[in-house]
């Protein structure tokens, strides 16, 4: 009878598993990196339906903006970031913008709720089961993507979005996360955000928008700030010279700004980290904050996430105009670099929490096994419990997978009229240039061996431009993990 | 006992369910806790346009109302208008129509003129060549406005400290709507502001 019940339970589990969505984020990533955006979007729709507890038909029909989709449930808002990339690559900047706005708001709420007490309060839970707070650089990049999408849509709110990049950057820099003082008032904490570099992309975008609005004094200030943040940035210096009047395009010329979302951004892979002295002392703080009886915190290595760049050293994009001008893009934001730096900065806290969790579980097992009288069984129970907990320890590898490796940009002046831009093989695009105004071109190329999606802002597009690239040939080389 | 449990469960479930209700006309408007909302947008629109028309309409005496082309809104603040933009356009048009001897030209005519002249920001209308082109397109559609109006929305944020209890961050955001009006016949410009400051407490 017991066996029959067990078998029927197993059968139900198998049936339930078969009925569940079996797609994974790895499948999305595989399609995205070869530029197969429809296939990538089909996968992410399934994941949003599953995590957002909504019918797949609604997710697909509403571009994941339907009212019955629970944005805050599980990883829905993380997958909406990926969905936004698909929408943008397929020419739908409007949906992309709304998807990212919703994700931004969710991430903001999660981030605001994170303090040191909360960080250690969830010590019993696996990191992967916690709400995804977003890597700090993702909070910057989501605002960057919203600003770029809004520029494509006409730029009505683009200044607000560009401004929010800097605002978020300052908020993170001013954060007191990790600061802690002992009873005698001595500083014993560690603030990972103190080491963050400020990135120039927000100020650069502000400069672009203010220049477009002919607020040249303000534009010059913004470009100068960008140039200060990225010492030696030729493109920011050129912005300064344009807005100060040193460099002008002439009476009949308009500006063309090209943004290049180059290559595939970093992947997170599981690696191990030793429990450093710093992590050990932070874990002690965590034990006190969490009021945890953890016994001895061990020294064995801990599984942690590590950044694996999928591509190193993205070459610039060469932009050729029909008047013979050729310009190349320059890096404004190195996503691989910032992801690596920030993860390394946060590693002592990540290790501290994992070490504390392990110690807490081991202590709990010891206490539980004290009731067992037989020494052999008790020891076996301890060994088994430790084995199970150690084996099930995993690093949290969630991240925004479809980000580019780098954000690059360039600018050129072109005479008014319909102009042709050649952005590389399979990437030629007409642009309607207007004297005294700015046009915006965005190139998304996750795989440098294949043509990317080319988008032109609504005011400057000549036709309905939905350059959708479905690869026919074998994908180009991507460094394997 | 079992009935009591079921009743308690239903009560708990009921408390967790989504609910909605219509607010009465005298009830205070709720405030958006994340950013700008309809309550403050209505307030600053009413204030700016009220000031703009207060003096102006006392000096006019016409049998026929003046036609007004409301060209749109520039957003220059740290917060996006996005979902509120269309609602704000409606609010401003309503305020103009309710102000007295003014009638707003239907939005589709104005949008068409914006598209044809390629007006990408409302401040372009300060420049005579764009303003004339804009008025020409409207004129070709049989719409000859006496006044051109456009608005500019800005925000200013001050972080003013923390609450004593729970140390929640306090910030104040001042929302400002600047409305510009040009008399097409005389070229005279008038500008007025509506402003409100909203206090936010973060989590």
XYZ file of C-alpha atoms in Angstrom:
684
model
C 0.000 0.000 0.000
C 2.797 2.373 0.950
C 4.643 1.447 -2.244
C 1.553 2.124 -4.333
C 1.158 5.555 -2.743
C 4.828 6.312 -3.411
C 4.494 5.239 -7.027
C 1.383 7.306 -7.645
C 3.098 10.311 -6.052
C 6.073 9.848 -8.329
C 3.793 9.538 -11.349
C 2.018 12.764 -10.428
C 5.381 14.482 -10.115
C 6.456 13.236 -13.536
C 3.176 14.376 -15.098
C 3.425 17.752 -13.381
C 7.014 18.150 -14.579
C 6.024 17.263 -18.123
C 3.278 19.894 -18.040
C 5.590 22.606 -16.739
C 7.592 24.952 -18.925
C 10.961 23.379 -19.517
C 12.705 26.366 -21.072
C 15.742 27.836 -19.380
C 17.548 31.146 -19.470
C 20.456 29.313 -21.146
C 18.217 28.679 -24.153
C 17.353 32.363 -24.300
C 21.014 33.247 -24.122
C 21.921 30.811 -26.905
C 19.347 32.338 -29.276
C 20.180 35.905 -28.287
C 23.899 35.564 -28.866
C 23.368 34.374 -32.453
C 20.959 37.221 -33.146
C 17.871 35.016 -33.377
C 15.658 37.503 -31.540
C 12.273 35.837 -32.262
C 13.497 32.531 -30.827
C 15.031 34.302 -27.830
C 11.788 36.162 -27.237
C 9.712 32.971 -27.424
C 11.834 31.484 -24.634
C 11.694 34.573 -22.449
C 7.911 34.786 -22.904
C 7.594 31.295 -21.467
C 9.771 32.211 -18.518
C 7.796 35.388 -17.863
C 4.531 33.432 -18.050
C 5.873 30.888 -15.577
C 7.389 33.319 -13.095
C 4.749 36.017 -13.533
C 1.958 33.499 -13.125
C 0.186 34.574 -16.308
C -1.080 32.811 -19.436
C 1.562 32.584 -22.155
C -0.934 33.934 -24.696
C -1.309 37.131 -22.674
C 2.447 37.539 -22.273
C 2.937 37.200 -26.019
C -0.021 39.365 -27.032
C 0.788 42.223 -24.648
C 4.579 42.058 -25.000
C 4.673 41.119 -21.311
C 2.918 44.330 -20.303
C -0.466 42.742 -19.519
C -2.199 43.511 -16.268
C -2.345 39.924 -15.021
C 1.441 39.474 -15.139
C 2.870 39.674 -11.625
C 5.932 41.806 -12.264
C 7.314 41.400 -8.758
C 6.830 37.616 -8.568
C 9.989 35.463 -8.624
C 12.327 36.534 -11.458
C 9.666 38.118 -13.682
C 11.204 41.598 -13.585
C 14.642 40.173 -14.417
C 13.203 38.402 -17.445
C 11.426 41.605 -18.443
C 14.856 43.178 -18.822
C 15.719 40.453 -21.338
C 12.347 40.844 -23.039
C 13.012 44.556 -23.450
C 16.218 43.780 -25.339
C 14.276 41.500 -27.710
C 11.636 44.168 -28.283
C 14.251 46.827 -28.968
C 16.208 44.597 -31.349
C 12.965 43.942 -33.224
C 12.253 47.657 -33.586
C 9.637 48.042 -30.832
C 11.295 50.693 -28.660
C 7.995 51.639 -27.065
C 7.388 48.257 -25.416
C 11.070 47.994 -24.522
C 10.829 51.305 -22.702
C 7.795 50.263 -20.660
C 9.248 46.849 -19.829
C 12.439 48.449 -18.542
C 10.560 51.101 -16.592
C 8.639 48.399 -14.751
C 11.816 46.416 -14.086
C 13.606 49.550 -12.928
C 10.864 50.288 -10.395
C 10.897 46.719 -9.074
C 14.677 46.696 -8.783
C 14.561 50.045 -6.980
C 12.082 48.667 -4.460
C 14.195 45.581 -3.836
C 17.375 47.612 -3.513
C 15.784 50.064 -1.087
C 14.753 47.174 1.142
C 18.312 45.832 1.402
C 20.323 46.735 4.460
C 22.968 44.790 6.343
C 20.461 43.308 8.789
C 18.261 42.093 5.956
C 21.286 40.825 4.058
C 22.086 38.434 6.899
C 18.508 37.954 8.066
C 17.840 35.589 5.170
C 20.719 33.382 6.178
C 18.730 30.154 6.048
C 17.651 30.696 2.476
C 19.729 29.889 -0.551
C 20.771 33.114 -2.321
C 18.966 31.926 -5.445
C 15.669 31.856 -3.578
C 16.004 35.481 -2.477
C 14.487 38.353 -4.433
C 16.825 39.439 -7.176
C 18.092 42.882 -6.156
C 20.084 43.484 -9.346
C 23.784 44.086 -9.625
C 24.573 47.735 -9.017
C 25.770 48.210 -12.589
C 22.439 46.829 -13.833
C 20.670 49.678 -12.027
C 22.805 52.070 -14.079
C 22.422 50.193 -17.341
C 18.639 49.850 -17.172
C 18.387 53.647 -17.048
C 20.831 53.888 -19.936
C 18.705 51.544 -22.022
C 15.535 53.478 -21.167
C 17.206 56.746 -22.222
C 18.365 55.225 -25.515
C 14.920 53.736 -26.221
C 13.303 57.092 -25.473
C 15.670 58.866 -27.868
C 14.508 56.440 -30.561
C 10.900 57.239 -29.657
C 11.376 60.990 -30.057
C 13.108 61.798 -26.791
C 10.187 63.371 -24.907
C 11.445 62.136 -21.538
C 15.011 61.309 -22.478
C 16.558 64.019 -20.322
C 14.781 62.637 -17.258
C 16.089 59.153 -17.962
C 19.632 60.343 -18.638
C 19.521 62.410 -15.458
C 18.403 59.340 -13.509
C 21.601 57.515 -14.514
C 23.708 60.034 -12.626
C 21.203 60.229 -9.794
C 21.334 56.452 -9.268
C 25.106 56.468 -9.536
C 25.343 59.065 -6.772
C 22.795 57.220 -4.640
C 24.897 54.065 -4.849
C 28.109 55.951 -4.137
C 26.532 57.553 -1.050
C 25.125 54.257 0.201
C 26.209 53.196 3.682
C 25.700 49.498 2.916
C 28.412 47.574 4.728
C 29.352 50.346 7.159
C 29.460 49.075 10.736
C 30.894 50.233 14.054
C 31.680 48.125 17.094
C 30.537 48.983 20.595
C 33.566 51.221 21.114
C 32.776 53.209 17.983
C 35.564 51.694 15.890
C 34.823 51.167 12.219
C 34.758 47.419 11.596
C 32.668 47.290 8.429
C 33.459 47.296 4.758
C 31.606 49.419 2.210
C 32.051 47.827 -1.231
C 30.570 50.789 -3.087
C 33.314 53.138 -1.952
C 35.597 51.624 -4.578
C 33.165 52.018 -7.474
C 34.244 54.081 -10.463
C 31.773 56.592 -11.794
C 30.846 55.885 -15.407
C 30.494 58.728 -17.931
C 27.584 57.415 -19.996
C 24.885 59.293 -18.070
C 26.589 62.660 -18.394
C 27.398 61.934 -22.039
C 23.722 61.241 -22.762
C 22.724 64.396 -20.887
C 25.163 66.290 -23.095
C 23.702 64.767 -26.250
C 20.150 65.648 -25.237
C 20.977 69.186 -24.096
C 22.942 69.773 -27.288
C 19.936 68.559 -29.266
C 17.794 71.067 -27.381
C 20.355 73.763 -28.190
C 21.061 74.325 -24.490
C 24.729 74.578 -25.361
C 26.054 75.909 -22.043
C 24.407 73.084 -20.136
C 25.493 70.572 -22.764
C 29.083 71.711 -22.427
C 28.961 71.209 -18.653
C 27.552 67.712 -19.054
C 30.159 66.739 -21.651
C 32.905 68.153 -19.417
C 31.694 65.977 -16.533
C 31.720 62.958 -18.839
C 35.253 63.827 -19.960
C 36.376 64.104 -16.322
C 34.905 60.701 -15.475
C 36.584 59.099 -18.489
C 39.916 60.825 -18.727
C 41.092 60.890 -22.311
C 37.640 60.264 -23.803
C 37.885 61.779 -27.281
C 34.146 61.575 -27.853
C 33.341 63.499 -24.650
C 36.010 66.102 -25.528
C 34.489 66.432 -28.971
C 31.118 67.050 -27.326
C 32.701 69.859 -25.293
C 34.123 71.404 -28.464
C 30.805 71.140 -30.306
C 28.729 72.676 -27.559
C 31.247 75.441 -26.842
C 31.079 76.462 -30.488
C 34.639 75.474 -31.312
C 33.369 72.754 -33.605
C 30.202 73.321 -35.629
C 28.666 71.461 -38.506
C 27.784 74.417 -40.679
C 24.483 75.988 -41.655
C 22.914 73.108 -43.520
C 24.166 70.258 -41.351
C 22.557 68.095 -38.714
C 24.028 65.840 -36.059
C 23.943 62.065 -36.237
C 24.654 60.200 -33.003
C 25.396 56.490 -33.337
C 25.154 54.233 -30.278
C 26.707 50.815 -30.633
C 25.663 48.028 -28.240
C 28.613 45.849 -29.002
C 29.001 42.126 -28.451
C 27.548 39.974 -25.685
C 27.980 41.070 -22.120
C 29.438 39.109 -19.239
C 28.204 35.724 -18.097
C 28.247 34.636 -14.470
C 29.750 31.235 -13.732
C 30.181 29.385 -10.482
C 33.608 29.396 -8.965
C 34.930 29.124 -5.420
C 36.452 31.595 -3.050
C 38.472 31.037 0.096
C 37.106 32.545 3.291
C 39.402 35.516 3.555
C 40.181 37.275 6.842
C 37.965 40.174 5.758
C 35.064 37.842 4.907
C 35.557 36.090 8.235
C 35.344 39.330 10.205
C 32.280 40.413 8.195
C 30.637 37.059 8.911
C 31.153 37.713 12.635
C 29.318 41.021 12.204
C 26.562 39.149 10.392
C 26.271 36.635 13.200
C 25.750 39.471 15.690
C 23.289 41.354 13.464
C 21.326 38.218 12.730
C 21.456 37.077 16.359
C 22.711 33.706 15.141
C 24.396 30.969 17.110
C 26.842 29.783 14.474
C 29.661 28.182 16.383
C 32.873 28.108 14.354
C 32.894 29.573 10.874
C 34.892 27.201 8.696
C 37.623 28.051 6.233
C 36.765 25.726 3.341
C 36.179 27.446 -0.019
C 32.709 28.758 -0.770
C 30.879 28.563 -4.137
C 30.542 32.117 -5.459
C 29.662 33.759 -8.779
C 32.477 34.835 -11.086
C 32.349 37.086 -14.148
C 33.212 35.439 -17.437
C 33.513 37.948 -20.290
C 32.162 36.380 -23.462
C 34.292 38.669 -25.551
C 37.404 40.621 -24.679
C 38.310 43.864 -26.417
C 35.357 44.756 -28.639
C 36.599 46.477 -31.816
C 35.046 49.854 -32.628
C 32.320 50.140 -35.242
C 33.336 51.923 -38.420
C 30.588 54.253 -39.645
C 30.797 55.406 -43.270
C 28.523 58.135 -44.576
C 27.611 58.630 -48.234
C 29.646 61.854 -48.347
C 32.832 59.870 -47.728
C 33.197 60.626 -44.011
C 34.302 57.745 -41.823
C 34.183 57.799 -38.051
C 34.635 55.062 -35.464
C 32.844 54.471 -32.190
C 34.462 54.832 -28.790
C 33.692 52.997 -25.557
C 31.470 54.846 -23.092
C 30.671 51.956 -20.779
C 32.624 48.710 -20.494
C 30.013 46.350 -19.061
C 32.488 43.475 -18.694
C 34.849 45.702 -16.733
C 32.277 47.259 -14.428
C 30.636 43.871 -13.729
C 34.004 42.384 -12.765
C 35.016 45.317 -10.581
C 31.728 45.480 -8.722
C 31.501 41.749 -8.142
C 35.048 41.712 -6.759
C 34.208 44.651 -4.514
C 31.151 42.832 -3.150
C 32.847 39.442 -2.831
C 33.803 39.750 0.878
C 30.113 40.160 1.803
C 29.000 37.361 -0.540
C 31.567 35.007 0.986
C 30.710 36.164 4.497
C 27.038 35.366 4.046
C 27.706 31.964 2.478
C 30.216 31.045 5.200
C 27.801 32.142 7.879
C 25.002 30.122 6.326
C 27.172 27.024 6.243
C 28.276 27.481 9.851
C 24.717 28.050 11.010
C 23.494 24.874 9.333
C 26.367 22.807 10.740
C 25.651 24.098 14.236
C 21.969 23.297 13.837
C 22.865 19.757 12.724
C 25.106 19.268 15.748
C 22.335 20.385 18.068
C 19.774 18.136 16.372
C 22.030 15.094 16.504
C 22.605 15.482 20.252
C 19.308 13.715 20.875
C 20.531 10.568 19.134
C 21.967 8.123 21.658
C 23.818 5.793 19.296
C 27.248 7.359 18.639
C 27.624 5.717 15.228
C 24.211 6.884 13.990
C 24.812 10.372 15.408
C 28.141 10.704 13.594
C 26.609 9.359 10.415
C 23.762 11.894 10.662
C 26.255 14.746 11.096
C 28.318 13.605 8.126
C 25.215 13.173 5.968
C 23.804 16.553 6.920
C 27.105 18.283 6.167
C 27.397 16.440 2.871
C 23.879 17.385 1.799
C 24.272 21.036 2.740
C 27.679 21.399 1.168
C 26.565 19.648 -2.015
C 23.466 21.815 -2.355
C 25.367 25.076 -1.880
C 25.302 27.010 -5.126
C 26.227 30.508 -6.154
C 23.530 32.898 -7.344
C 24.247 33.331 -11.053
C 21.242 35.432 -11.971
C 22.043 38.461 -14.077
C 20.878 40.425 -17.126
C 22.274 38.143 -19.804
C 21.476 40.088 -22.993
C 23.471 43.179 -22.124
C 26.186 44.189 -24.554
C 29.856 43.832 -23.668
C 30.291 47.552 -24.290
C 28.303 50.683 -25.016
C 30.123 52.677 -27.664
C 29.176 55.898 -29.445
C 30.236 58.291 -32.133
C 28.982 61.465 -33.777
C 29.117 62.987 -37.223
C 27.712 66.034 -38.958
C 25.881 65.400 -42.218
C 24.237 67.710 -44.719
C 20.445 67.919 -44.522
C 18.510 65.355 -46.522
C 18.186 61.618 -46.830
C 21.599 60.133 -46.169
C 22.969 56.629 -46.236
C 25.058 55.149 -43.451
C 27.152 52.030 -43.867
C 27.704 50.409 -40.482
C 29.309 47.205 -41.712
C 28.280 44.112 -43.666
C 24.491 43.834 -43.802
C 24.032 47.055 -41.863
C 23.269 49.884 -44.290
C 20.580 52.321 -43.303
C 19.005 55.522 -44.651
C 18.696 58.429 -42.217
C 16.692 61.609 -42.654
C 18.976 64.397 -41.460
C 17.626 67.827 -40.647
C 19.790 70.931 -40.341
C 20.289 71.989 -36.735
C 18.713 68.821 -35.356
C 19.965 65.465 -34.127
C 19.293 61.988 -35.444
C 19.905 58.833 -33.455
C 21.035 55.467 -34.758
C 21.361 52.421 -32.509
C 23.160 49.233 -33.513
C 22.627 46.071 -31.473
C 25.122 43.380 -32.390
C 25.398 40.591 -29.808
C 27.436 38.475 -32.210
C 30.177 40.391 -33.977
C 30.270 37.769 -36.710
C 26.715 38.524 -37.796
C 24.932 41.705 -38.887
C 23.246 43.454 -35.989
C 19.858 45.135 -35.714
C 19.970 48.781 -36.834
C 17.409 51.223 -35.446
C 16.786 54.853 -36.352
C 14.777 57.321 -34.273
C 11.171 57.941 -35.291
C 11.865 61.456 -36.584
C 14.785 60.372 -38.745
C 13.697 56.988 -40.063
C 12.918 56.955 -43.745
C 10.847 53.790 -43.819
C 9.435 51.556 -41.169
C 12.771 50.139 -40.176
C 12.568 46.801 -38.514
C 15.799 45.176 -39.479
C 15.351 41.727 -38.141
C 18.307 39.467 -38.613
C 17.701 35.757 -38.498
C 21.004 33.995 -38.998
C 21.258 31.806 -42.040
C 24.929 31.044 -41.775
C 26.803 29.510 -38.878
C 27.338 32.012 -36.076
C 30.650 33.749 -35.777
C 33.195 32.798 -33.158
C 32.221 33.427 -29.554
C 34.740 32.653 -26.840
C 33.502 29.628 -24.997
C 33.252 29.686 -21.198
C -14.388 24.468 15.405
C -14.028 23.543 11.748
C -16.486 26.286 10.736
C -14.553 28.812 12.741
C -11.366 27.800 10.960
C -12.995 28.102 7.542
C -14.441 31.512 8.443
C -11.050 32.717 9.665
C -9.384 31.446 6.496
C -11.928 33.219 4.311
C -11.441 36.403 6.326
C -7.671 36.208 5.853
C -8.023 35.437 2.157
C -10.478 38.304 1.779
C -8.041 40.663 3.462
C -5.324 39.629 0.988
C -7.429 39.913 -2.180
C -7.144 42.867 -4.575
C -9.814 45.456 -4.002
C -10.910 48.690 -5.645
C -13.507 51.397 -5.103
C -14.584 54.677 -6.628
C -13.630 57.720 -4.600
C -16.201 60.296 -3.673
C -15.978 63.823 -5.138
C -15.040 65.317 -1.760
C -12.359 62.779 -0.893
C -8.730 63.833 -1.048
C -6.717 62.421 -3.951
C -4.172 59.733 -3.197
C -0.543 60.553 -3.937
C 1.771 58.476 -6.074
C 4.504 57.304 -3.710
C 7.076 56.752 -6.460
C 6.950 59.920 -8.531
C 4.801 62.604 -10.045
C 1.080 61.840 -10.093
C -2.172 63.274 -11.322
C -2.965 65.213 -8.135
C 0.086 67.481 -8.330
C -0.107 67.766 -12.124
C -3.673 69.072 -11.863
C -2.609 71.501 -9.159
C 0.345 73.013 -11.011
C -1.590 73.210 -14.289
C -4.447 75.039 -12.641
C -2.045 77.419 -10.907
C 0.062 78.250 -13.978
C -2.868 78.735 -16.343
C -4.895 80.534 -13.684
C -2.092 83.101 -13.327
C -1.636 83.342 -17.080
C -5.277 84.092 -17.804
C -6.113 86.073 -14.666
C -4.826 89.384 -15.993
C -5.087 88.577 -19.660
C -8.773 87.764 -19.873
C -9.782 90.904 -18.018
C -8.263 92.914 -20.867
C -10.088 91.186 -23.668
C -13.626 91.650 -24.748
C -14.673 89.558 -27.652
C -17.839 88.086 -29.020
C -16.038 85.104 -30.504
C -13.618 83.109 -28.397
C -9.961 83.200 -29.351
C -8.528 80.120 -30.943
C -5.560 78.737 -29.054
C -3.037 76.232 -30.387
C -1.650 74.254 -27.475
C 1.508 72.799 -28.997
C 2.587 70.410 -26.251
C 4.920 69.862 -23.305
C 8.688 69.735 -22.998
C 9.938 67.609 -20.129
C 13.188 68.767 -18.517
C 13.018 67.264 -15.066
C 14.534 64.271 -13.372
C 11.248 62.364 -13.561
C 9.618 61.109 -16.698
C 6.056 62.074 -17.570
C 5.494 58.997 -19.761
C 2.004 57.718 -18.744
C 0.988 61.136 -17.452
C 1.815 63.055 -20.630
C -1.501 62.502 -22.388
C -3.419 63.170 -19.168
C -1.486 66.402 -18.641
C -2.292 67.512 -22.191
C -5.976 66.889 -21.420
C -5.770 68.803 -18.158
C -4.144 71.831 -19.787
C -6.600 71.857 -22.685
C -9.477 71.682 -20.228
C -8.034 74.546 -18.183
C -7.698 76.689 -21.316
C -11.243 75.960 -22.458
C -12.593 76.670 -18.976
C -10.679 79.941 -18.653
C -13.164 82.058 -20.579
C -12.845 83.445 -24.092
C -10.510 80.719 -25.379
C -11.054 77.593 -27.413
C -8.354 75.037 -27.983
C -7.757 73.813 -31.532
C -8.315 70.054 -31.774
C -5.165 68.140 -30.935
C -5.043 66.248 -34.228
C -4.560 69.533 -36.153
C -1.761 70.608 -33.840
C -0.075 67.203 -33.978
C -0.202 67.297 -37.756
C 1.413 70.747 -37.779
C 4.093 69.533 -35.353
C 4.843 66.603 -37.634
C 4.925 68.607 -40.842
C 7.176 71.323 -39.469
C 9.198 68.704 -37.561
C 8.856 70.432 -34.207
C 10.853 68.220 -31.853
C 10.743 70.458 -28.839
C 8.227 73.118 -28.012
C 10.852 75.798 -27.500
C 11.412 75.717 -31.268
C 8.304 77.891 -31.360
C 10.354 80.750 -29.891
C 12.149 80.883 -33.233
C 10.121 82.857 -35.811
C 10.967 80.589 -38.738
C 9.559 77.499 -37.011
C 6.647 79.423 -35.508
C 5.658 80.859 -38.893
C 5.901 77.460 -40.569
C 3.811 75.935 -37.772
C 1.144 78.628 -38.143
C 1.150 78.262 -41.936
C 0.377 74.548 -41.691
C -2.426 75.228 -39.235
C -3.728 77.999 -41.505
C -3.812 75.618 -44.454
C -6.075 73.393 -42.376
C -8.396 76.323 -41.668
C -7.184 76.789 -38.111
C -5.892 80.288 -37.424
C -4.956 80.634 -33.767
C -4.630 83.966 -31.994
C -2.460 82.453 -29.290
C 0.211 79.788 -29.171
C 0.701 78.015 -25.854
C 3.218 75.403 -24.798
C 4.475 74.127 -21.462
C 7.714 73.002 -19.892
C 7.812 70.549 -16.972
C 10.771 70.476 -14.590
C 11.613 68.892 -11.244
C 14.008 69.807 -8.495
C 14.993 67.295 -5.833
C 16.359 68.032 -2.364
C 17.453 65.307 -0.004
C 16.565 66.808 3.326
C 17.606 64.132 5.826
C 16.084 61.196 7.615
C 13.026 60.635 9.763
C 13.739 60.293 13.469
C 11.878 57.012 13.687
C 13.173 54.182 11.459
C 15.614 56.607 9.803
C 13.706 56.672 6.527
C 15.244 58.943 3.932
C 13.352 62.169 3.390
C 13.387 63.981 0.105
C 11.422 66.853 -1.323
C 10.666 67.183 -4.994
C 9.411 70.462 -6.402
C 7.366 70.035 -9.563
C 7.182 73.079 -11.770
C 5.091 73.708 -14.864
C 6.048 76.758 -16.881
C 3.464 77.853 -19.442
C 4.406 80.172 -22.315
C 1.853 82.055 -24.385
C 2.588 84.069 -27.514
C 0.129 86.472 -29.077
C 0.470 85.568 -32.745
C -0.599 89.048 -33.887
C 1.661 91.116 -31.672
C 4.419 88.615 -30.850
C 4.012 89.452 -27.149
C 5.156 86.679 -24.837
C 3.784 85.885 -21.397
C 5.011 83.133 -19.062
C 3.702 81.856 -15.750
C 4.581 79.008 -13.386
C 2.653 76.547 -11.256
C 4.628 74.864 -8.523
C 4.161 72.312 -5.780
C 6.568 70.556 -3.434
C 6.011 66.939 -2.488
C 7.688 65.122 0.372
C 8.761 61.496 -0.044
C 9.842 59.027 2.605
C 11.786 56.091 1.259
C 11.592 52.561 2.689
